[in-house]
mmCIF file of C-alpha atoms in Angstrom:
data_model
loop_
_atom_site.group_PDB
_atom_site.id
_atom_site.type_symbol
_atom_site.label_atom_id
_atom_site.label_comp_id
_atom_site.label_asym_id
_atom_site.label_seq_id
_atom_site.Cartn_x
_atom_site.Cartn_y
_atom_site.Cartn_z
ATOM 1 C CA UNK G 1059 84.419 -9.067 -49.867
ATOM 2 C CA UNK G 1060 86.350 -6.136 -51.327
ATOM 3 C CA UNK G 1061 83.937 -3.300 -52.182
ATOM 4 C CA UNK G 1062 85.353 -2.753 -55.682
ATOM 5 C CA UNK G 1063 85.227 -6.481 -56.403
ATOM 6 C CA UNK G 1064 81.591 -6.585 -55.274
ATOM 7 C CA UNK G 1065 80.787 -3.580 -57.463
ATOM 8 C CA UNK G 1066 82.521 -5.190 -60.461
ATOM 9 C CA UNK G 1067 80.586 -8.417 -59.960
ATOM 10 C CA UNK G 1068 77.200 -6.682 -59.654
ATOM 11 C CA UNK G 1069 77.793 -4.487 -62.725
ATOM 12 C CA UNK G 1070 78.905 -7.558 -64.644
ATOM 13 C CA UNK G 1071 75.659 -9.314 -63.709
ATOM 14 C CA UNK G 1072 73.583 -6.299 -64.811
ATOM 15 C CA UNK G 1073 75.411 -6.381 -68.164
ATOM 16 C CA UNK G 1074 75.464 -10.140 -68.768
ATOM 17 C CA UNK G 1075 72.086 -11.372 -67.470
ATOM 18 C CA UNK G 1076 69.876 -9.569 -70.077
ATOM 19 C CA UNK G 1077 72.076 -10.909 -72.891
ATOM 20 C CA UNK G 1078 71.790 -14.450 -71.568
ATOM 21 C CA UNK G 1079 68.053 -14.170 -70.927
ATOM 22 C CA UNK G 1080 67.386 -13.047 -74.492
ATOM 23 C CA UNK G 1081 69.221 -16.123 -75.765
ATOM 24 C CA UNK G 1082 67.208 -18.557 -73.644
ATOM 25 C CA UNK G 1083 63.920 -16.598 -73.903
ATOM 26 C CA UNK G 1084 63.561 -15.946 -70.169
ATOM 27 C CA UNK G 1085 62.470 -12.530 -68.781
ATOM 28 C CA UNK G 1086 65.480 -10.654 -67.406
ATOM 29 C CA UNK G 1087 63.539 -9.957 -64.200
ATOM 30 C CA UNK G 1088 63.792 -13.701 -63.452
ATOM 31 C CA UNK G 1089 67.464 -13.749 -64.409
ATOM 32 C CA UNK G 1090 68.392 -10.956 -61.989
ATOM 33 C CA UNK G 1091 66.633 -12.680 -59.077
ATOM 34 C CA UNK G 1092 68.350 -15.986 -59.888
ATOM 35 C CA UNK G 1093 71.704 -14.191 -60.124
ATOM 36 C CA UNK G 1094 71.088 -12.663 -56.690
ATOM 37 C CA UNK G 1095 70.307 -16.116 -55.286
ATOM 38 C CA UNK G 1096 73.469 -17.545 -56.895
ATOM 39 C CA UNK G 1097 75.885 -14.963 -55.465
ATOM 40 C CA UNK G 1098 73.962 -14.627 -52.186
ATOM 41 C CA UNK G 1099 74.546 -16.201 -48.770
ATOM 42 C CA UNK G 1100 72.547 -19.372 -49.479
ATOM 43 C CA UNK G 1101 74.613 -20.527 -52.508
ATOM 44 C CA UNK G 1102 78.072 -19.094 -53.274
ATOM 45 C CA UNK G 1103 78.057 -16.593 -50.372
ATOM 46 C CA UNK G 1104 80.026 -14.037 -52.393
ATOM 47 C CA UNK G 1105 77.862 -10.975 -51.716
ATOM 48 C CA UNK G 1106 75.775 -10.081 -48.675
ATOM 49 C CA UNK G 1107 72.946 -7.575 -48.599
ATOM 50 C CA UNK G 1108 75.005 -4.648 -47.320
ATOM 51 C CA UNK G 1109 73.772 -1.087 -46.663
ATOM 52 C CA UNK G 1110 74.735 0.176 -50.135
ATOM 53 C CA UNK G 1111 72.848 -2.541 -51.984
ATOM 54 C CA UNK G 1112 69.862 -2.043 -49.654
ATOM 55 C CA UNK G 1113 69.716 1.692 -50.397
ATOM 56 C CA UNK G 1114 70.098 1.248 -54.163
ATOM 57 C CA UNK G 1115 67.621 -1.651 -54.116
ATOM 58 C CA UNK G 1116 65.095 0.517 -52.255
ATOM 59 C CA UNK G 1117 65.539 3.204 -54.894
ATOM 60 C CA UNK G 1118 64.896 0.573 -57.550
ATOM 61 C CA UNK G 1119 61.670 -0.383 -55.796
ATOM 62 C CA UNK G 1120 60.579 3.285 -55.872
ATOM 63 C CA UNK G 1121 61.564 3.496 -59.546
ATOM 64 C CA UNK G 1122 59.348 0.531 -60.425
ATOM 65 C CA UNK G 1123 56.286 2.106 -58.855
ATOM 66 C CA UNK G 1124 57.091 5.537 -60.345
ATOM 67 C CA UNK G 1125 57.296 4.033 -63.824
ATOM 68 C CA UNK G 1126 53.987 2.212 -63.274
ATOM 69 C CA UNK G 1127 52.297 5.570 -62.658
ATOM 70 C CA UNK G 1128 54.103 7.598 -65.296
ATOM 71 C CA UNK G 1129 53.568 5.141 -68.179
ATOM 72 C CA UNK G 1130 49.741 5.104 -67.958
ATOM 73 C CA UNK G 1131 48.222 6.856 -70.976
ATOM 74 C CA UNK G 1132 45.998 9.483 -69.347
ATOM 75 C CA UNK G 1133 44.074 10.281 -72.552
ATOM 76 C CA UNK G 1134 43.124 6.650 -73.138
ATOM 77 C CA UNK G 1135 42.384 6.296 -69.441
ATOM 78 C CA UNK G 1136 39.916 9.199 -69.541
ATOM 79 C CA UNK G 1137 38.155 7.716 -72.559
ATOM 80 C CA UNK G 1138 37.617 4.355 -70.862
ATOM 81 C CA UNK G 1139 37.708 5.431 -67.200
ATOM 82 C CA UNK G 1140 34.381 3.848 -66.197
ATOM 83 C CA UNK G 1141 35.227 0.552 -67.863
ATOM 84 C CA UNK G 1142 38.678 0.692 -66.302
ATOM 85 C CA UNK G 1143 37.171 1.391 -62.886
ATOM 86 C CA UNK G 1144 34.773 -1.564 -63.181
ATOM 87 C CA UNK G 1145 37.461 -3.969 -64.348
ATOM 88 C CA UNK G 1146 39.947 -2.536 -61.840
ATOM 89 C CA UNK G 1147 37.548 -3.352 -59.010
ATOM 90 C CA UNK G 1148 36.910 -6.849 -60.434
ATOM 91 C CA UNK G 1149 40.555 -7.670 -61.036
ATOM 92 C CA UNK G 1150 41.457 -6.496 -57.526
ATOM 93 C CA UNK G 1151 38.610 -7.673 -55.309
ATOM 94 C CA UNK G 1152 38.122 -11.156 -56.807
ATOM 95 C CA UNK G 1153 41.793 -12.117 -56.230
ATOM 96 C CA UNK G 1154 41.763 -10.165 -52.949
ATOM 97 C CA UNK G 1155 38.826 -12.102 -51.485
ATOM 98 C CA UNK G 1156 39.945 -15.471 -52.875
ATOM 99 C CA UNK G 1157 43.474 -14.772 -51.618
ATOM 100 C CA UNK G 1158 42.260 -14.028 -48.091
ATOM 101 C CA UNK G 1159 40.212 -17.257 -48.045
ATOM 102 C CA UNK G 1160 43.048 -19.487 -49.319
ATOM 103 C CA UNK G 1161 45.648 -17.829 -47.087
ATOM 104 C CA UNK G 1162 43.503 -18.029 -43.959
ATOM 105 C CA UNK G 1163 41.910 -21.452 -44.380
ATOM 106 C CA UNK G 1164 44.326 -23.391 -46.613
ATOM 107 C CA UNK G 1165 47.657 -21.975 -45.449
ATOM 108 C CA UNK G 1166 46.487 -21.121 -41.904
ATOM 109 C CA UNK G 1167 48.002 -17.616 -41.892
ATOM 110 C CA UNK G 1168 46.833 -14.854 -39.574
ATOM 111 C CA UNK G 1169 44.407 -12.174 -40.709
ATOM 112 C CA UNK G 1170 47.090 -9.504 -41.290
ATOM 113 C CA UNK G 1171 49.181 -11.872 -43.403
ATOM 114 C CA UNK G 1172 46.065 -12.993 -45.312
ATOM 115 C CA UNK G 1173 45.072 -9.383 -46.040
ATOM 116 C CA UNK G 1174 48.545 -8.646 -47.416
ATOM 117 C CA UNK G 1175 48.567 -11.765 -49.575
ATOM 118 C CA UNK G 1176 45.107 -10.833 -50.878
ATOM 119 C CA UNK G 1177 46.431 -7.387 -51.807
ATOM 120 C CA UNK G 1178 49.387 -9.006 -53.531
ATOM 121 C CA UNK G 1179 47.067 -11.202 -55.637
ATOM 122 C CA UNK G 1180 44.936 -8.157 -56.499
ATOM 123 C CA UNK G 1181 47.824 -6.127 -57.907
ATOM 124 C CA UNK G 1182 49.408 -6.689 -61.284
ATOM 125 C CA UNK G 1183 52.321 -5.319 -63.254
ATOM 126 C CA UNK G 1184 52.261 -4.405 -66.948
ATOM 127 C CA UNK G 1185 55.393 -6.427 -67.636
ATOM 128 C CA UNK G 1186 53.709 -8.088 -70.652
ATOM 129 C CA UNK G 1187 52.737 -4.746 -72.217
ATOM 130 C CA UNK G 1188 55.841 -4.666 -74.498
ATOM 131 C CA UNK G 1189 54.480 -7.812 -76.206
ATOM 132 C CA UNK G 1190 51.221 -5.976 -76.912
ATOM 133 C CA UNK G 1191 53.178 -3.014 -78.301
ATOM 134 C CA UNK G 1192 55.293 -5.285 -80.471
ATOM 135 C CA UNK G 1193 52.181 -6.603 -82.239
ATOM 136 C CA UNK G 1194 50.683 -3.124 -82.629
ATOM 137 C CA UNK G 1195 47.416 -3.703 -80.734
ATOM 138 C CA UNK G 1196 48.033 -1.258 -77.893
ATOM 139 C CA UNK G 1197 45.083 0.912 -79.018
ATOM 140 C CA UNK G 1198 42.620 -1.960 -78.694
ATOM 141 C CA UNK G 1199 39.792 -1.266 -76.228
ATOM 142 C CA UNK G 1200 40.633 -4.354 -74.154
ATOM 143 C CA UNK G 1201 44.230 -3.193 -73.778
ATOM 144 C CA UNK G 1202 43.263 0.345 -72.758
ATOM 145 C CA UNK G 1203 40.714 -0.918 -70.224
ATOM 146 C CA UNK G 1204 43.292 -3.240 -68.653
ATOM 147 C CA UNK G 1205 46.009 -0.590 -68.555
ATOM 148 C CA UNK G 1206 43.625 1.858 -66.885
ATOM 149 C CA UNK G 1207 42.527 -0.822 -64.410
ATOM 150 C CA UNK G 1208 46.164 -1.259 -63.407
ATOM 151 C CA UNK G 1209 46.139 2.127 -61.688
ATOM 152 C CA UNK G 1210 43.131 1.180 -59.554
ATOM 153 C CA UNK G 1211 44.502 -2.272 -58.725
ATOM 154 C CA UNK G 1212 47.929 -1.004 -57.674
ATOM 155 C CA UNK G 1213 46.430 1.869 -55.648
ATOM 156 C CA UNK G 1214 44.069 -0.467 -53.776
ATOM 157 C CA UNK G 1215 46.908 -2.917 -53.086
ATOM 158 C CA UNK G 1216 49.129 -0.176 -51.669
ATOM 159 C CA UNK G 1217 46.251 1.152 -49.561
ATOM 160 C CA UNK G 1218 45.787 -2.306 -48.025
ATOM 161 C CA UNK G 1219 49.533 -2.429 -47.344
ATOM 162 C CA UNK G 1220 49.323 0.958 -45.605
ATOM 163 C CA UNK G 1221 46.337 -0.149 -43.492
ATOM 164 C CA UNK G 1222 48.017 -3.410 -42.466
ATOM 165 C CA UNK G 1223 51.218 -1.564 -41.606
ATOM 166 C CA UNK G 1224 49.241 0.856 -39.444
ATOM 167 C CA UNK G 1225 47.390 -2.012 -37.702
ATOM 168 C CA UNK G 1226 50.654 -3.789 -36.934
ATOM 169 C CA UNK G 1227 52.308 -0.655 -35.573
ATOM 170 C CA UNK G 1228 50.569 -0.760 -32.189
ATOM 171 C CA UNK G 1229 48.246 1.630 -30.382
ATOM 172 C CA UNK G 1230 48.341 5.367 -31.076
ATOM 173 C CA UNK G 1231 47.053 8.353 -29.127
ATOM 174 C CA UNK G 1232 44.506 10.845 -30.584
ATOM 175 C CA UNK G 1233 47.356 13.345 -30.898
ATOM 176 C CA UNK G 1234 49.286 10.875 -33.069
ATOM 177 C CA UNK G 1235 46.268 10.450 -35.349
ATOM 178 C CA UNK G 1236 45.848 14.218 -35.748
ATOM 179 C CA UNK G 1237 49.520 14.673 -36.611
ATOM 180 C CA UNK G 1238 49.332 11.784 -39.068
ATOM 181 C CA UNK G 1239 46.260 13.269 -40.787
ATOM 182 C CA UNK G 1240 48.000 16.654 -41.118
ATOM 183 C CA UNK G 1241 51.096 15.028 -42.618
ATOM 184 C CA UNK G 1242 48.874 12.948 -44.923
ATOM 185 C CA UNK G 1243 47.154 16.123 -46.177
ATOM 186 C CA UNK G 1244 50.565 17.746 -46.780
ATOM 187 C CA UNK G 1245 51.698 14.616 -48.621
ATOM 188 C CA UNK G 1246 48.684 14.533 -50.958
ATOM 189 C CA UNK G 1247 48.757 18.308 -51.559
ATOM 190 C CA UNK G 1248 52.479 18.229 -52.357
ATOM 191 C CA UNK G 1249 52.495 15.184 -54.626
ATOM 192 C CA UNK G 1250 49.256 15.757 -56.521
ATOM 193 C CA UNK G 1251 49.188 19.568 -56.732
ATOM 194 C CA UNK G 1252 52.491 21.245 -55.839
ATOM 195 C CA UNK G 1253 54.990 18.903 -57.508
ATOM 196 C CA UNK G 1254 53.451 18.935 -61.031
ATOM 197 C CA UNK G 1255 53.101 22.723 -60.979
ATOM 198 C CA UNK G 1256 56.676 23.177 -59.832
ATOM 199 C CA UNK G 1257 57.906 20.701 -62.464
ATOM 200 C CA UNK G 1258 55.985 22.454 -65.254
ATOM 201 C CA UNK G 1259 57.449 25.822 -64.251
ATOM 202 C CA UNK G 1260 60.957 24.387 -63.977
ATOM 203 C CA UNK G 1261 60.839 22.593 -67.343
ATOM 204 C CA UNK G 1262 59.731 25.825 -69.048
ATOM 205 C CA UNK G 1263 62.621 27.837 -67.629
ATOM 206 C CA UNK G 1264 65.447 25.291 -67.783
ATOM 207 C CA UNK G 1265 66.397 22.923 -70.587
ATOM 208 C CA UNK G 1266 69.443 21.317 -68.985
ATOM 209 C CA UNK G 1267 69.052 17.504 -69.237
ATOM 210 C CA UNK G 1268 70.879 16.852 -65.958
ATOM 211 C CA UNK G 1269 68.824 19.410 -64.025
ATOM 212 C CA UNK G 1270 65.564 18.029 -65.466
ATOM 213 C CA UNK G 1271 66.501 14.491 -64.494
ATOM 214 C CA UNK G 1272 67.585 15.464 -60.978
ATOM 215 C CA UNK G 1273 64.327 17.394 -60.385
ATOM 216 C CA UNK G 1274 62.366 14.244 -61.267
ATOM 217 C CA UNK G 1275 64.599 12.211 -58.949
ATOM 218 C CA UNK G 1276 64.139 14.752 -56.154
ATOM 219 C CA UNK G 1277 60.358 14.650 -56.478
ATOM 220 C CA UNK G 1278 60.384 10.838 -56.659
ATOM 221 C CA UNK G 1279 62.388 10.457 -53.451
ATOM 222 C CA UNK G 1280 60.590 13.404 -51.809
ATOM 223 C CA UNK G 1281 57.196 11.809 -52.502
ATOM 224 C CA UNK G 1282 58.376 8.564 -50.925
ATOM 225 C CA UNK G 1283 59.689 10.484 -47.893
ATOM 226 C CA UNK G 1284 56.409 12.369 -47.421
ATOM 227 C CA UNK G 1285 54.461 9.108 -47.722
ATOM 228 C CA UNK G 1286 56.702 7.557 -45.082
ATOM 229 C CA UNK G 1287 56.181 10.528 -42.737
ATOM 230 C CA UNK G 1288 52.418 10.196 -43.283
ATOM 231 C CA UNK G 1289 52.537 6.604 -42.069
ATOM 232 C CA UNK G 1290 52.271 5.136 -45.587
ATOM 233 C CA UNK G 1291 54.734 3.133 -47.636
ATOM 234 C CA UNK G 1292 57.206 5.016 -49.818
ATOM 235 C CA UNK G 1293 56.173 3.007 -52.880
ATOM 236 C CA UNK G 1294 52.688 4.559 -52.701
ATOM 237 C CA UNK G 1295 54.283 8.023 -52.792
ATOM 238 C CA UNK G 1296 56.440 6.997 -55.751
ATOM 239 C CA UNK G 1297 53.413 5.651 -57.651
ATOM 240 C CA UNK G 1298 51.335 8.800 -57.046
ATOM 241 C CA UNK G 1299 54.333 10.923 -58.061
ATOM 242 C CA UNK G 1300 54.462 9.052 -61.387
ATOM 243 C CA UNK G 1301 50.735 9.634 -61.917
ATOM 244 C CA UNK G 1302 50.972 13.354 -61.065
ATOM 245 C CA UNK G 1303 53.937 13.900 -63.429
ATOM 246 C CA UNK G 1304 52.403 11.733 -66.145
ATOM 247 C CA UNK G 1305 51.501 14.554 -68.548
ATOM 248 C CA UNK G 1306 54.910 16.203 -68.132
ATOM 249 C CA UNK G 1307 56.771 12.994 -69.017
ATOM 250 C CA UNK G 1308 55.490 11.729 -72.382
ATOM 251 C CA UNK G 1309 56.640 8.169 -73.027
ATOM 252 C CA UNK G 1310 58.708 9.176 -76.056
ATOM 253 C CA UNK G 1311 60.258 12.314 -74.586
ATOM 254 C CA UNK G 1312 64.008 12.502 -74.042
ATOM 255 C CA UNK G 1313 63.519 13.118 -70.314
ATOM 256 C CA UNK G 1314 61.374 9.987 -69.923
ATOM 257 C CA UNK G 1315 63.991 8.058 -71.891
ATOM 258 C CA UNK G 1316 66.641 9.151 -69.391
ATOM 259 C CA UNK G 1317 64.427 8.248 -66.443
ATOM 260 C CA UNK G 1318 63.690 4.795 -67.875
ATOM 261 C CA UNK G 1319 67.330 4.266 -68.830
ATOM 262 C CA UNK G 1320 68.638 4.882 -65.318
ATOM 263 C CA UNK G 1321 65.883 2.790 -63.761
ATOM 264 C CA UNK G 1322 66.074 -0.184 -66.118
ATOM 265 C CA UNK G 1323 69.863 -0.241 -66.359
ATOM 266 C CA UNK G 1324 70.844 0.330 -62.713
ATOM 267 C CA UNK G 1325 68.239 0.691 -59.974
ATOM 268 C CA UNK G 1326 65.630 -1.924 -60.931
ATOM 269 C CA UNK G 1327 68.239 -4.681 -61.526
ATOM 270 C CA UNK G 1328 69.806 -3.846 -58.150
ATOM 271 C CA UNK G 1329 66.413 -4.216 -56.477
ATOM 272 C CA UNK G 1330 65.855 -7.608 -58.124
ATOM 273 C CA UNK G 1331 69.364 -8.764 -57.205
ATOM 274 C CA UNK G 1332 68.766 -7.645 -53.610
ATOM 275 C CA UNK G 1333 65.558 -9.732 -53.560
ATOM 276 C CA UNK G 1334 67.603 -12.730 -54.699
ATOM 277 C CA UNK G 1335 70.110 -12.125 -51.891
ATOM 278 C CA UNK G 1336 67.284 -12.525 -49.343
ATOM 279 C CA UNK G 1337 66.201 -15.926 -50.694
ATOM 280 C CA UNK G 1338 67.365 -19.014 -48.794
ATOM 281 C CA UNK G 1339 67.528 -21.860 -51.288
ATOM 282 C CA UNK G 1340 67.752 -24.542 -48.612
ATOM 283 C CA UNK G 1341 64.150 -23.721 -47.643
ATOM 284 C CA UNK G 1342 62.964 -25.281 -50.916
ATOM 285 C CA UNK G 1343 64.160 -28.769 -50.013
ATOM 286 C CA UNK G 1344 64.292 -28.605 -46.210
ATOM 287 C CA UNK G 1345 60.481 -28.845 -46.115
ATOM 288 C CA UNK G 1346 57.489 -28.881 -48.437
ATOM 289 C CA UNK G 1347 56.080 -25.693 -46.905
ATOM 290 C CA UNK G 1348 57.519 -23.285 -49.466
ATOM 291 C CA UNK G 1349 56.449 -25.454 -52.415
ATOM 292 C CA UNK G 1350 52.934 -25.859 -50.991
ATOM 293 C CA UNK G 1351 52.581 -22.099 -50.433
ATOM 294 C CA UNK G 1352 53.856 -21.433 -53.965
ATOM 295 C CA UNK G 1353 51.338 -23.851 -55.523
ATOM 296 C CA UNK G 1354 48.442 -22.256 -53.611
ATOM 297 C CA UNK G 1355 49.650 -18.747 -54.572
ATOM 298 C CA UNK G 1356 50.028 -19.567 -58.275
ATOM 299 C CA UNK G 1357 46.679 -21.344 -58.569
ATOM 300 C CA UNK G 1358 44.882 -18.588 -56.631
ATOM 301 C CA UNK G 1359 46.401 -15.887 -58.804
ATOM 302 C CA UNK G 1360 45.683 -17.541 -62.156
ATOM 303 C CA UNK G 1361 42.172 -18.680 -61.229
ATOM 304 C CA UNK G 1362 41.043 -15.320 -59.798
ATOM 305 C CA UNK G 1363 42.481 -13.263 -62.653
ATOM 306 C CA UNK G 1364 40.888 -15.571 -65.233
ATOM 307 C CA UNK G 1365 37.486 -15.133 -63.518
ATOM 308 C CA UNK G 1366 37.918 -11.344 -63.719
ATOM 309 C CA UNK G 1367 38.835 -11.614 -67.418
ATOM 310 C CA UNK G 1368 35.701 -13.703 -68.140
ATOM 311 C CA UNK G 1369 33.558 -11.098 -66.356
ATOM 312 C CA UNK G 1370 35.143 -8.339 -68.467
ATOM 313 C CA UNK G 1371 34.425 -10.333 -71.630
ATOM 314 C CA UNK G 1372 30.776 -10.748 -70.714
ATOM 315 C CA UNK G 1373 30.165 -7.154 -69.588
ATOM 316 C CA UNK G 1374 32.105 -5.390 -72.357
ATOM 317 C CA UNK G 1375 31.367 -7.993 -75.069
ATOM 318 C CA UNK G 1376 35.008 -8.677 -75.793
ATOM 319 C CA UNK G 1377 36.006 -11.417 -78.197
ATOM 320 C CA UNK G 1378 37.821 -14.530 -77.010
ATOM 321 C CA UNK G 1379 41.136 -13.064 -78.147
ATOM 322 C CA UNK G 1380 40.466 -9.795 -76.324
ATOM 323 C CA UNK G 1381 39.660 -11.757 -73.168
ATOM 324 C CA UNK G 1382 42.988 -13.546 -73.527
ATOM 325 C CA UNK G 1383 44.761 -10.188 -73.900
ATOM 326 C CA UNK G 1384 43.016 -8.921 -70.749
ATOM 327 C CA UNK G 1385 44.113 -12.038 -68.854
ATOM 328 C CA UNK G 1386 47.651 -11.867 -70.250
ATOM 329 C CA UNK G 1387 48.060 -8.267 -69.118
ATOM 330 C CA UNK G 1388 46.316 -8.533 -65.752
ATOM 331 C CA UNK G 1389 47.702 -11.798 -64.381
ATOM 332 C CA UNK G 1390 51.351 -10.866 -64.927
ATOM 333 C CA UNK G 1391 52.770 -9.878 -61.580
ATOM 334 C CA UNK G 1392 56.361 -9.108 -60.785
ATOM 335 C CA UNK G 1393 57.766 -5.849 -59.523
ATOM 336 C CA UNK G 1394 54.777 -4.520 -57.596
ATOM 337 C CA UNK G 1395 54.159 -7.890 -55.961
ATOM 338 C CA UNK G 1396 57.811 -8.288 -55.010
ATOM 339 C CA UNK G 1397 57.766 -4.791 -53.514
ATOM 340 C CA UNK G 1398 54.737 -5.599 -51.328
ATOM 341 C CA UNK G 1399 56.090 -8.992 -50.239
ATOM 342 C CA UNK G 1400 59.581 -7.612 -49.563
ATOM 343 C CA UNK G 1401 58.246 -4.801 -47.386
ATOM 344 C CA UNK G 1402 55.912 -7.175 -45.508
ATOM 345 C CA UNK G 1403 58.794 -9.617 -44.962
ATOM 346 C CA UNK G 1404 61.053 -6.858 -43.649
ATOM 347 C CA UNK G 1405 58.232 -5.737 -41.323
ATOM 348 C CA UNK G 1406 57.952 -9.280 -39.961
ATOM 349 C CA UNK G 1407 54.322 -9.732 -41.108
ATOM 350 C CA UNK G 1408 55.033 -12.417 -43.721
ATOM 351 C CA UNK G 1409 57.380 -15.370 -43.071
ATOM 352 C CA UNK G 1410 60.418 -16.232 -45.159
ATOM 353 C CA UNK G 1411 58.566 -19.101 -46.866
ATOM 354 C CA UNK G 1412 56.132 -16.625 -48.449
ATOM 355 C CA UNK G 1413 59.006 -14.537 -49.842
ATOM 356 C CA UNK G 1414 60.543 -17.646 -51.390
ATOM 357 C CA UNK G 1415 57.158 -18.763 -52.731
ATOM 358 C CA UNK G 1416 56.470 -15.303 -54.200
ATOM 359 C CA UNK G 1417 59.672 -15.570 -56.224
ATOM 360 C CA UNK G 1418 58.496 -18.910 -57.629
#
């Protein structure tokens, strides 16, 4: 297909899908994936997942994880850090363990695949947080505990992904391990110590909006590159970069508005469309495998997250409504889960049926 025609079609989808989704009360994240399926090889076969879309989609994946780290309220997190840690461990390990059991013994997956699926169940995305903000209850203790727990849950999920990737990479010599540890130390030192100090110095000396935005972009991509060199996934680097720059990017600042605008208007939709391009619709009716996997995944996710929410209610003495808020925030899973599943699928660890089921 002509490159300009492809570009026109994709930009048209990014413009039209959110408008349509608002009308029919469907999250735009679902609309973009469905649009990708529609124009992809398995339906209309108009657009293929070419190199350009892959690169921009990968950047969108990094953007999602960066925003997850940068949007955490550090002050509220410090106030409720121990509660957040406890709930973060509950809301990760309960789904993680239950996910391993169901994947290994119900779906008959291997141990590596089961570990990854467990990590996917353990993570969650704050995609329902705007609803909380809309009703003005974002300062509620239950909300702050759940938001803080998100950081622990995502970090643990990405660590499992890194471990599984390392286990599937084959044998390494002691020299390889030493080099990897050195690069890992450089990665952590750069992202958590050097980058925020450099950014603070730069923002004090320069007030050019374009330069500020490009510095953030450089550190975002640089963090992902250093994570990749350290044998980790780039999305972990992007998430830690968002956490380290958190204080320098207040949610209502003009710089954060520009970062969110570019991500939400271009890169994130391209990532979701690229996920849709990978889906093969015929798999849904060619066999019951995809549907069965999807049912097990959905039930496992909802059951395990509800158990974690009940534990939080009992330990922290939340009301019924606060427990429902905790569940509503912690069971929602979209971008982070899709990132983990997409990477695992591209690595050949998870089969195509799991990717299709994850979209459901």
